[in-house]
Amino acid sequence: CIIVMHDISTVQENDTFRQQLTTNLAKELQLPLTTLNRYIDLLLTHQGIDAHEAQVIEMIRRSSAHMQRFLAELNDVSTLDNGLAITPRPVQLNTLLTQCIEEQQTAATNKNIRLTANMPDDLPTVAGDADALLRVFNHVLNNAVKFTPPDGDVVIRVENLRENLQVAVQDSGPGINPNDQIHLFERFFRKRSSGSDGGGIGLGLTIVKGLVEAHHGRVSVESELGKGSTFYVMLPVYQEKR
């Protein structure tokens, strides 16, 4: 029993250290990255740069944007580790999903991917934080576009389950290995059979799961190799307090 208690204590200490490291890293990176972005903006507006210099600056800008997304993920993880409290407000899911589709449309068009949505007009509102849910669906939809090959399809469906609304995002990508599916929402896990490296560090779906569960919802996935994947997000319908 003493050995077991020691093992549990060590795990808890490691978790605390990792959480503190994530929080500190996110804070320390923010200032230099903000400064870098300011200089990039100044360089891009400078009149004396030639085409080659503009290309180099644009490469730096893209790298900085990638780092900014990484930092945003660290901030989300830190927030979830410290306990995210959601104040439920009515959110129009159709409006939010339409915004996500518009934000992902350019990436889809560049690959000639057809983005279609089936969303009933008479849906009730869900209970949640609009900004947090926007991050959830932007990530899920971005993943679907990212892992779908050119000329493929991504379909968004919303279903009213009375006390909950369920959003399904279906892609025509390569599918996910069953052995990977059980680890898919774990921190820093990256799929081995995705057909693309994705360019991430394995935090995105962890954040999706954390944000959805903070809304008292559920997230799951169904996938078959060679036949694509479908991610399901279920959220509670907003109940007016009486």
PDB file of C-alpha atoms in Angstrom:
ATOM      1  CA  CYS A   1       0.000   0.000   0.000  1.00  0.00           C
ATOM      2  CA  ILE A   2       2.843   2.370   0.808  1.00  0.00           C
ATOM      3  CA  ILE A   3       4.384   1.779  -2.618  1.00  0.00           C
ATOM      4  CA  VAL A   4       1.076   2.498  -4.356  1.00  0.00           C
ATOM      5  CA  MET A   5       0.613   5.735  -2.416  1.00  0.00           C
ATOM      6  CA  HIS A   6       4.141   6.797  -3.360  1.00  0.00           C
ATOM      7  CA  ASP A   7       3.447   6.102  -7.037  1.00  0.00           C
ATOM      8  CA  ILE A   8       0.225   8.128  -6.954  1.00  0.00           C
ATOM      9  CA  SER A   9       2.010  11.005  -5.226  1.00  0.00           C
ATOM     10  CA  THR A  10       4.723  11.000  -7.884  1.00  0.00           C
ATOM     11  CA  VAL A  11       2.137  11.098 -10.677  1.00  0.00           C
ATOM     12  CA  GLN A  12       0.347  14.010  -9.003  1.00  0.00           C
ATOM     13  CA  GLU A  13       3.628  15.897  -8.578  1.00  0.00           C
ATOM     14  CA  ASN A  14       4.480  15.333 -12.246  1.00  0.00           C
ATOM     15  CA  ASP A  15       1.030  16.574 -13.322  1.00  0.00           C
ATOM     16  CA  THR A  16       1.392  19.697 -11.174  1.00  0.00           C
ATOM     17  CA  PHE A  17       4.866  20.379 -12.575  1.00  0.00           C
ATOM     18  CA  ARG A  18       3.647  19.928 -16.156  1.00  0.00           C
ATOM     19  CA  GLN A  19       0.691  22.239 -15.601  1.00  0.00           C
ATOM     20  CA  GLN A  20       2.905  24.926 -14.064  1.00  0.00           C
ATOM     21  CA  LEU A  21       5.445  24.564 -16.872  1.00  0.00           C
ATOM     22  CA  THR A  22       2.714  24.994 -19.491  1.00  0.00           C
ATOM     23  CA  THR A  23       1.395  28.125 -17.771  1.00  0.00           C
ATOM     24  CA  ASN A  24       4.851  29.686 -17.421  1.00  0.00           C
ATOM     25  CA  LEU A  25       5.862  28.832 -20.982  1.00  0.00           C
ATOM     26  CA  ALA A  26       2.732  30.448 -22.406  1.00  0.00           C
ATOM     27  CA  LYS A  27       3.396  33.630 -20.421  1.00  0.00           C
ATOM     28  CA  GLU A  28       7.103  33.826 -21.300  1.00  0.00           C
ATOM     29  CA  LEU A  29       6.537  33.364 -25.035  1.00  0.00           C
ATOM     30  CA  GLN A  30       3.807  35.969 -25.399  1.00  0.00           C
ATOM     31  CA  LEU A  31       5.911  39.139 -25.083  1.00  0.00           C
ATOM     32  CA  PRO A  32       8.727  38.258 -27.538  1.00  0.00           C
ATOM     33  CA  LEU A  33       6.192  36.939 -30.035  1.00  0.00           C
ATOM     34  CA  THR A  34       4.141  40.140 -29.809  1.00  0.00           C
ATOM     35  CA  THR A  35       7.310  42.181 -30.370  1.00  0.00           C
ATOM     36  CA  LEU A  36       8.271  40.033 -33.360  1.00  0.00           C
ATOM     37  CA  ASN A  37       4.842  40.504 -34.941  1.00  0.00           C
ATOM     38  CA  ARG A  38       5.116  44.281 -34.590  1.00  0.00           C
ATOM     39  CA  TYR A  39       8.454  44.304 -36.433  1.00  0.00           C
ATOM     40  CA  ILE A  40       7.042  42.032 -39.144  1.00  0.00           C
ATOM     41  CA  ASP A  41       4.158  44.468 -39.678  1.00  0.00           C
ATOM     42  CA  LEU A  42       6.621  47.365 -39.928  1.00  0.00           C
ATOM     43  CA  LEU A  43       8.770  45.514 -42.463  1.00  0.00           C
ATOM     44  CA  LEU A  44       5.763  44.575 -44.597  1.00  0.00           C
ATOM     45  CA  THR A  45       4.720  48.225 -44.850  1.00  0.00           C
ATOM     46  CA  HIS A  46       8.226  49.463 -45.696  1.00  0.00           C
ATOM     47  CA  GLN A  47       8.412  50.832 -49.237  1.00  0.00           C
ATOM     48  CA  GLY A  48      12.065  49.990 -49.927  1.00  0.00           C
ATOM     49  CA  ILE A  49      11.947  46.161 -49.874  1.00  0.00           C
ATOM     50  CA  ASP A  50      12.333  44.141 -53.058  1.00  0.00           C
ATOM     51  CA  ALA A  51      10.423  41.006 -54.103  1.00  0.00           C
ATOM     52  CA  HIS A  52      12.923  38.570 -52.556  1.00  0.00           C
ATOM     53  CA  GLU A  53      12.956  40.432 -49.246  1.00  0.00           C
ATOM     54  CA  ALA A  54       9.149  40.517 -49.232  1.00  0.00           C
ATOM     55  CA  GLN A  55       9.112  36.746 -49.761  1.00  0.00           C
ATOM     56  CA  VAL A  56      11.493  36.188 -46.841  1.00  0.00           C
ATOM     57  CA  ILE A  57       9.425  38.453 -44.587  1.00  0.00           C
ATOM     58  CA  GLU A  58       6.271  36.562 -45.572  1.00  0.00           C
ATOM     59  CA  MET A  59       7.961  33.266 -44.610  1.00  0.00           C
ATOM     60  CA  ILE A  60       8.816  34.778 -41.229  1.00  0.00           C
ATOM     61  CA  ARG A  61       5.216  35.977 -40.863  1.00  0.00           C
ATOM     62  CA  ARG A  62       3.858  32.468 -41.545  1.00  0.00           C
ATOM     63  CA  SER A  63       6.273  30.976 -39.014  1.00  0.00           C
ATOM     64  CA  SER A  64       5.203  33.586 -36.478  1.00  0.00           C
ATOM     65  CA  ALA A  65       1.529  32.798 -37.158  1.00  0.00           C
ATOM     66  CA  HIS A  66       2.246  29.102 -36.570  1.00  0.00           C
ATOM     67  CA  MET A  67       3.927  29.988 -33.282  1.00  0.00           C
ATOM     68  CA  GLN A  68       0.945  32.159 -32.352  1.00  0.00           C
ATOM     69  CA  ARG A  69      -1.404  29.195 -32.864  1.00  0.00           C
ATOM     70  CA  PHE A  70       0.888  27.037 -30.726  1.00  0.00           C
ATOM     71  CA  LEU A  71       0.846  29.676 -28.005  1.00  0.00           C
ATOM     72  CA  ALA A  72      -2.950  29.888 -28.178  1.00  0.00           C
ATOM     73  CA  GLU A  73      -3.106  26.118 -27.637  1.00  0.00           C
ATOM     74  CA  LEU A  74      -0.775  26.388 -24.638  1.00  0.00           C
ATOM     75  CA  ASN A  75      -2.996  29.104 -23.184  1.00  0.00           C
ATOM     76  CA  ASP A  76      -6.087  26.937 -23.686  1.00  0.00           C
ATOM     77  CA  VAL A  77      -4.394  23.957 -22.020  1.00  0.00           C
ATOM     78  CA  SER A  78      -3.286  26.151 -19.119  1.00  0.00           C
ATOM     79  CA  THR A  79      -6.834  27.484 -18.701  1.00  0.00           C
ATOM     80  CA  LEU A  80      -8.283  23.971 -18.704  1.00  0.00           C
ATOM     81  CA  ASP A  81      -5.652  22.728 -16.237  1.00  0.00           C
ATOM     82  CA  ASN A  82      -6.511  25.537 -13.842  1.00  0.00           C
ATOM     83  CA  GLY A  83     -10.226  24.780 -14.112  1.00  0.00           C
ATOM     84  CA  LEU A  84     -12.333  26.500 -16.752  1.00  0.00           C
ATOM     85  CA  ALA A  85     -15.688  27.737 -15.485  1.00  0.00           C
ATOM     86  CA  ILE A  86     -18.268  28.276 -18.222  1.00  0.00           C
ATOM     87  CA  THR A  87     -21.084  30.745 -17.619  1.00  0.00           C
ATOM     88  CA  PRO A  88     -23.904  29.289 -19.741  1.00  0.00           C
ATOM     89  CA  ARG A  89     -25.463  31.728 -22.177  1.00  0.00           C
ATOM     90  CA  PRO A  90     -27.770  31.007 -25.131  1.00  0.00           C
ATOM     91  CA  VAL A  91     -25.716  30.392 -28.277  1.00  0.00           C
ATOM     92  CA  GLN A  92     -27.199  30.123 -31.772  1.00  0.00           C
ATOM     93  CA  LEU A  93     -25.357  27.079 -33.090  1.00  0.00           C
ATOM     94  CA  ASN A  94     -26.324  27.645 -36.737  1.00  0.00           C
ATOM     95  CA  THR A  95     -24.856  31.159 -36.685  1.00  0.00           C
ATOM     96  CA  LEU A  96     -21.676  29.952 -35.020  1.00  0.00           C
ATOM     97  CA  LEU A  97     -21.206  27.034 -37.429  1.00  0.00           C
ATOM     98  CA  THR A  98     -21.829  29.299 -40.419  1.00  0.00           C
ATOM     99  CA  GLN A  99     -18.995  31.522 -39.188  1.00  0.00           C
ATOM    100  CA  CYS A 100     -16.699  28.497 -38.852  1.00  0.00           C
ATOM    101  CA  ILE A 101     -17.546  27.362 -42.380  1.00  0.00           C
ATOM    102  CA  GLU A 102     -16.760  30.824 -43.745  1.00  0.00           C
ATOM    103  CA  GLU A 103     -13.409  30.846 -41.937  1.00  0.00           C
ATOM    104  CA  GLN A 104     -12.440  27.436 -43.369  1.00  0.00           C
ATOM    105  CA  GLN A 105     -13.799  28.082 -46.875  1.00  0.00           C
ATOM    106  CA  THR A 106     -10.523  29.389 -48.342  1.00  0.00           C
ATOM    107  CA  ALA A 107      -8.570  26.323 -47.215  1.00  0.00           C
ATOM    108  CA  ALA A 108     -11.311  24.081 -48.619  1.00  0.00           C
ATOM    109  CA  THR A 109     -11.446  25.962 -51.933  1.00  0.00           C
ATOM    110  CA  ASN A 110      -7.664  25.684 -52.330  1.00  0.00           C
ATOM    111  CA  LYS A 111      -8.076  21.883 -52.292  1.00  0.00           C
ATOM    112  CA  ASN A 112     -11.352  21.882 -54.248  1.00  0.00           C
ATOM    113  CA  ILE A 113     -13.090  20.360 -51.238  1.00  0.00           C
ATOM    114  CA  ARG A 114     -16.877  20.636 -51.103  1.00  0.00           C
ATOM    115  CA  LEU A 115     -18.079  22.015 -47.758  1.00  0.00           C
ATOM    116  CA  THR A 116     -21.773  21.347 -47.198  1.00  0.00           C
ATOM    117  CA  ALA A 117     -24.002  21.821 -44.169  1.00  0.00           C
ATOM    118  CA  ASN A 118     -27.344  20.377 -43.125  1.00  0.00           C
ATOM    119  CA  MET A 119     -28.653  22.578 -40.313  1.00  0.00           C
ATOM    120  CA  PRO A 120     -32.391  22.824 -39.517  1.00  0.00           C
ATOM    121  CA  ASP A 121     -33.687  26.384 -39.148  1.00  0.00           C
ATOM    122  CA  ASP A 122     -35.720  25.800 -35.986  1.00  0.00           C
ATOM    123  CA  LEU A 123     -32.953  24.626 -33.662  1.00  0.00           C
ATOM    124  CA  PRO A 124     -32.993  25.689 -30.007  1.00  0.00           C
ATOM    125  CA  THR A 125     -29.975  27.504 -28.597  1.00  0.00           C
ATOM    126  CA  VAL A 126     -27.239  25.627 -26.749  1.00  0.00           C
ATOM    127  CA  ALA A 127     -25.862  26.594 -23.353  1.00  0.00           C
ATOM    128  CA  GLY A 128     -22.301  27.806 -23.491  1.00  0.00           C
ATOM    129  CA  ASP A 129     -19.599  30.326 -24.264  1.00  0.00           C
ATOM    130  CA  ALA A 130     -19.637  31.390 -27.922  1.00  0.00           C
ATOM    131  CA  ASP A 131     -15.880  32.062 -28.155  1.00  0.00           C
ATOM    132  CA  ALA A 132     -14.978  28.701 -26.643  1.00  0.00           C
ATOM    133  CA  LEU A 133     -17.405  26.855 -28.917  1.00  0.00           C
ATOM    134  CA  LEU A 134     -16.043  28.749 -31.916  1.00  0.00           C
ATOM    135  CA  ARG A 135     -12.582  27.364 -31.094  1.00  0.00           C
ATOM    136  CA  VAL A 136     -14.039  23.865 -30.759  1.00  0.00           C
ATOM    137  CA  PHE A 137     -15.746  23.796 -34.143  1.00  0.00           C
ATOM    138  CA  ASN A 138     -13.008  25.697 -35.949  1.00  0.00           C
ATOM    139  CA  HIS A 139     -10.537  23.050 -34.859  1.00  0.00           C
ATOM    140  CA  VAL A 140     -12.776  20.107 -35.746  1.00  0.00           C
ATOM    141  CA  LEU A 141     -13.644  21.595 -39.135  1.00  0.00           C
ATOM    142  CA  ASN A 142     -10.030  22.589 -39.813  1.00  0.00           C
ATOM    143  CA  ASN A 143      -8.954  19.011 -39.109  1.00  0.00           C
ATOM    144  CA  ALA A 144     -11.599  17.685 -41.485  1.00  0.00           C
ATOM    145  CA  VAL A 145     -10.402  19.951 -44.301  1.00  0.00           C
ATOM    146  CA  LYS A 146      -6.745  19.281 -43.515  1.00  0.00           C
ATOM    147  CA  PHE A 147      -7.033  15.491 -43.713  1.00  0.00           C
ATOM    148  CA  THR A 148      -9.452  15.351 -46.651  1.00  0.00           C
ATOM    149  CA  PRO A 149      -7.690  14.864 -50.015  1.00  0.00           C
ATOM    150  CA  PRO A 150      -8.265  17.260 -52.940  1.00  0.00           C
ATOM    151  CA  ASP A 151     -11.719  16.981 -54.555  1.00  0.00           C
ATOM    152  CA  GLY A 152     -13.101  15.429 -51.375  1.00  0.00           C
ATOM    153  CA  ASP A 153     -16.118  16.239 -49.232  1.00  0.00           C
ATOM    154  CA  VAL A 154     -16.689  17.592 -45.726  1.00  0.00           C
ATOM    155  CA  VAL A 155     -20.267  17.487 -44.437  1.00  0.00           C
ATOM    156  CA  ILE A 156     -21.606  19.187 -41.298  1.00  0.00           C
ATOM    157  CA  ARG A 157     -24.889  17.920 -39.855  1.00  0.00           C
ATOM    158  CA  VAL A 158     -26.808  19.177 -36.826  1.00  0.00           C
ATOM    159  CA  GLU A 159     -29.402  16.997 -35.110  1.00  0.00           C
ATOM    160  CA  ASN A 160     -31.886  17.959 -32.404  1.00  0.00           C
ATOM    161  CA  LEU A 161     -31.889  15.291 -29.676  1.00  0.00           C
ATOM    162  CA  ARG A 162     -34.392  17.171 -27.474  1.00  0.00           C
ATOM    163  CA  GLU A 163     -32.176  17.922 -24.459  1.00  0.00           C
ATOM    164  CA  ASN A 164     -29.009  18.104 -26.568  1.00  0.00           C
ATOM    165  CA  LEU A 165     -27.888  19.184 -30.019  1.00  0.00           C
ATOM    166  CA  GLN A 166     -25.431  16.952 -31.833  1.00  0.00           C
ATOM    167  CA  VAL A 167     -23.029  18.267 -34.471  1.00  0.00           C
ATOM    168  CA  ALA A 168     -21.427  15.709 -36.786  1.00  0.00           C
ATOM    169  CA  VAL A 169     -18.454  16.683 -38.967  1.00  0.00           C
ATOM    170  CA  GLN A 170     -17.809  14.001 -41.579  1.00  0.00           C
ATOM    171  CA  ASP A 171     -14.783  13.958 -43.875  1.00  0.00           C
ATOM    172  CA  SER A 172     -13.690  11.764 -46.776  1.00  0.00           C
ATOM    173  CA  GLY A 173     -10.117  11.470 -45.556  1.00  0.00           C
ATOM    174  CA  PRO A 174      -7.968   8.361 -45.016  1.00  0.00           C
ATOM    175  CA  GLY A 175      -9.581   7.392 -41.721  1.00  0.00           C
ATOM    176  CA  ILE A 176      -7.934   6.682 -38.378  1.00  0.00           C
ATOM    177  CA  ASN A 177      -6.350   3.439 -37.219  1.00  0.00           C
ATOM    178  CA  PRO A 178      -8.468   1.798 -34.464  1.00  0.00           C
ATOM    179  CA  ASN A 179      -5.396   1.643 -32.207  1.00  0.00           C
ATOM    180  CA  ASP A 180      -5.011   5.408 -32.582  1.00  0.00           C
ATOM    181  CA  GLN A 181      -8.677   6.194 -31.950  1.00  0.00           C
ATOM    182  CA  ILE A 182      -8.504   5.237 -28.265  1.00  0.00           C
ATOM    183  CA  HIS A 183      -5.680   7.762 -27.723  1.00  0.00           C
ATOM    184  CA  LEU A 184      -6.954  10.480 -30.049  1.00  0.00           C
ATOM    185  CA  PHE A 185      -7.979  12.965 -27.344  1.00  0.00           C
ATOM    186  CA  GLU A 186      -4.895  12.430 -25.178  1.00  0.00           C
ATOM    187  CA  ARG A 187      -2.421  15.262 -24.721  1.00  0.00           C
ATOM    188  CA  PHE A 188       0.452  15.379 -27.241  1.00  0.00           C
ATOM    189  CA  PHE A 189      -0.850  12.332 -29.131  1.00  0.00           C
ATOM    190  CA  ARG A 190      -0.426  12.515 -32.904  1.00  0.00           C
ATOM    191  CA  LYS A 191      -2.050  10.070 -35.316  1.00  0.00           C
ATOM    192  CA  ARG A 192       0.320   7.733 -37.119  1.00  0.00           C
ATOM    193  CA  SER A 193      -2.078   6.816 -39.930  1.00  0.00           C
ATOM    194  CA  SER A 194      -3.567  10.184 -40.791  1.00  0.00           C
ATOM    195  CA  GLY A 195      -2.067  10.503 -44.252  1.00  0.00           C
ATOM    196  CA  SER A 196      -0.680  13.918 -43.244  1.00  0.00           C
ATOM    197  CA  ASP A 197       1.497  15.119 -40.410  1.00  0.00           C
ATOM    198  CA  GLY A 198      -0.988  17.902 -39.720  1.00  0.00           C
ATOM    199  CA  GLY A 199       1.671  20.302 -38.499  1.00  0.00           C
ATOM    200  CA  GLY A 200       0.431  20.243 -34.893  1.00  0.00           C
ATOM    201  CA  ILE A 201       1.858  19.060 -31.597  1.00  0.00           C
ATOM    202  CA  GLY A 202      -1.063  16.951 -30.436  1.00  0.00           C
ATOM    203  CA  LEU A 203      -2.945  19.449 -28.260  1.00  0.00           C
ATOM    204  CA  GLY A 204      -5.853  20.428 -30.491  1.00  0.00           C
ATOM    205  CA  LEU A 205      -8.212  17.534 -29.823  1.00  0.00           C
ATOM    206  CA  THR A 206      -7.271  17.545 -26.138  1.00  0.00           C
ATOM    207  CA  ILE A 207      -8.441  21.167 -26.019  1.00  0.00           C
ATOM    208  CA  VAL A 208     -11.615  20.286 -27.950  1.00  0.00           C
ATOM    209  CA  LYS A 209     -12.432  17.559 -25.429  1.00  0.00           C
ATOM    210  CA  GLY A 210     -11.688  19.821 -22.468  1.00  0.00           C
ATOM    211  CA  LEU A 211     -13.792  22.704 -23.775  1.00  0.00           C
ATOM    212  CA  VAL A 212     -16.722  20.447 -24.689  1.00  0.00           C
ATOM    213  CA  GLU A 213     -16.675  18.735 -21.297  1.00  0.00           C
ATOM    214  CA  ALA A 214     -16.526  22.162 -19.603  1.00  0.00           C
ATOM    215  CA  HIS A 215     -19.895  22.724 -21.333  1.00  0.00           C
ATOM    216  CA  HIS A 216     -21.170  19.418 -19.874  1.00  0.00           C
ATOM    217  CA  GLY A 217     -21.073  17.969 -23.389  1.00  0.00           C
ATOM    218  CA  ARG A 218     -19.414  14.990 -25.042  1.00  0.00           C
ATOM    219  CA  VAL A 219     -17.118  14.502 -28.015  1.00  0.00           C
ATOM    220  CA  SER A 220     -16.482  11.237 -29.848  1.00  0.00           C
ATOM    221  CA  VAL A 221     -15.241   9.879 -33.156  1.00  0.00           C
ATOM    222  CA  GLU A 222     -16.173   7.111 -35.573  1.00  0.00           C
ATOM    223  CA  SER A 223     -13.670   6.184 -38.255  1.00  0.00           C
ATOM    224  CA  GLU A 224     -12.723   3.424 -40.654  1.00  0.00           C
ATOM    225  CA  LEU A 225      -9.480   3.259 -42.588  1.00  0.00           C
ATOM    226  CA  GLY A 226     -10.053   4.251 -46.193  1.00  0.00           C
ATOM    227  CA  LYS A 227     -13.566   5.565 -45.491  1.00  0.00           C
ATOM    228  CA  GLY A 228     -13.033   8.802 -43.584  1.00  0.00           C
ATOM    229  CA  SER A 229     -13.932   9.969 -40.088  1.00  0.00           C
ATOM    230  CA  THR A 230     -16.886  11.556 -38.328  1.00  0.00           C
ATOM    231  CA  PHE A 231     -16.453  13.656 -35.192  1.00  0.00           C
ATOM    232  CA  TYR A 232     -19.489  14.138 -32.962  1.00  0.00           C
ATOM    233  CA  VAL A 233     -19.945  17.031 -30.542  1.00  0.00           C
ATOM    234  CA  MET A 234     -22.989  16.900 -28.259  1.00  0.00           C
ATOM    235  CA  LEU A 235     -23.997  20.018 -26.296  1.00  0.00           C
ATOM    236  CA  PRO A 236     -26.868  20.648 -23.868  1.00  0.00           C
ATOM    237  CA  VAL A 237     -29.773  22.820 -24.956  1.00  0.00           C
ATOM    238  CA  TYR A 238     -30.024  26.128 -23.093  1.00  0.00           C
ATOM    239  CA  GLN A 239     -32.613  26.046 -20.323  1.00  0.00           C
ATOM    240  CA  GLU A 240     -34.038  29.399 -19.213  1.00  0.00           C
ATOM    241  CA  LYS A 241     -33.819  29.818 -15.439  1.00  0.00           C
ATOM    242  CA  ARG A 242     -37.149  30.299 -13.706  1.00  0.00           C
TER     243      ARG A 242
END
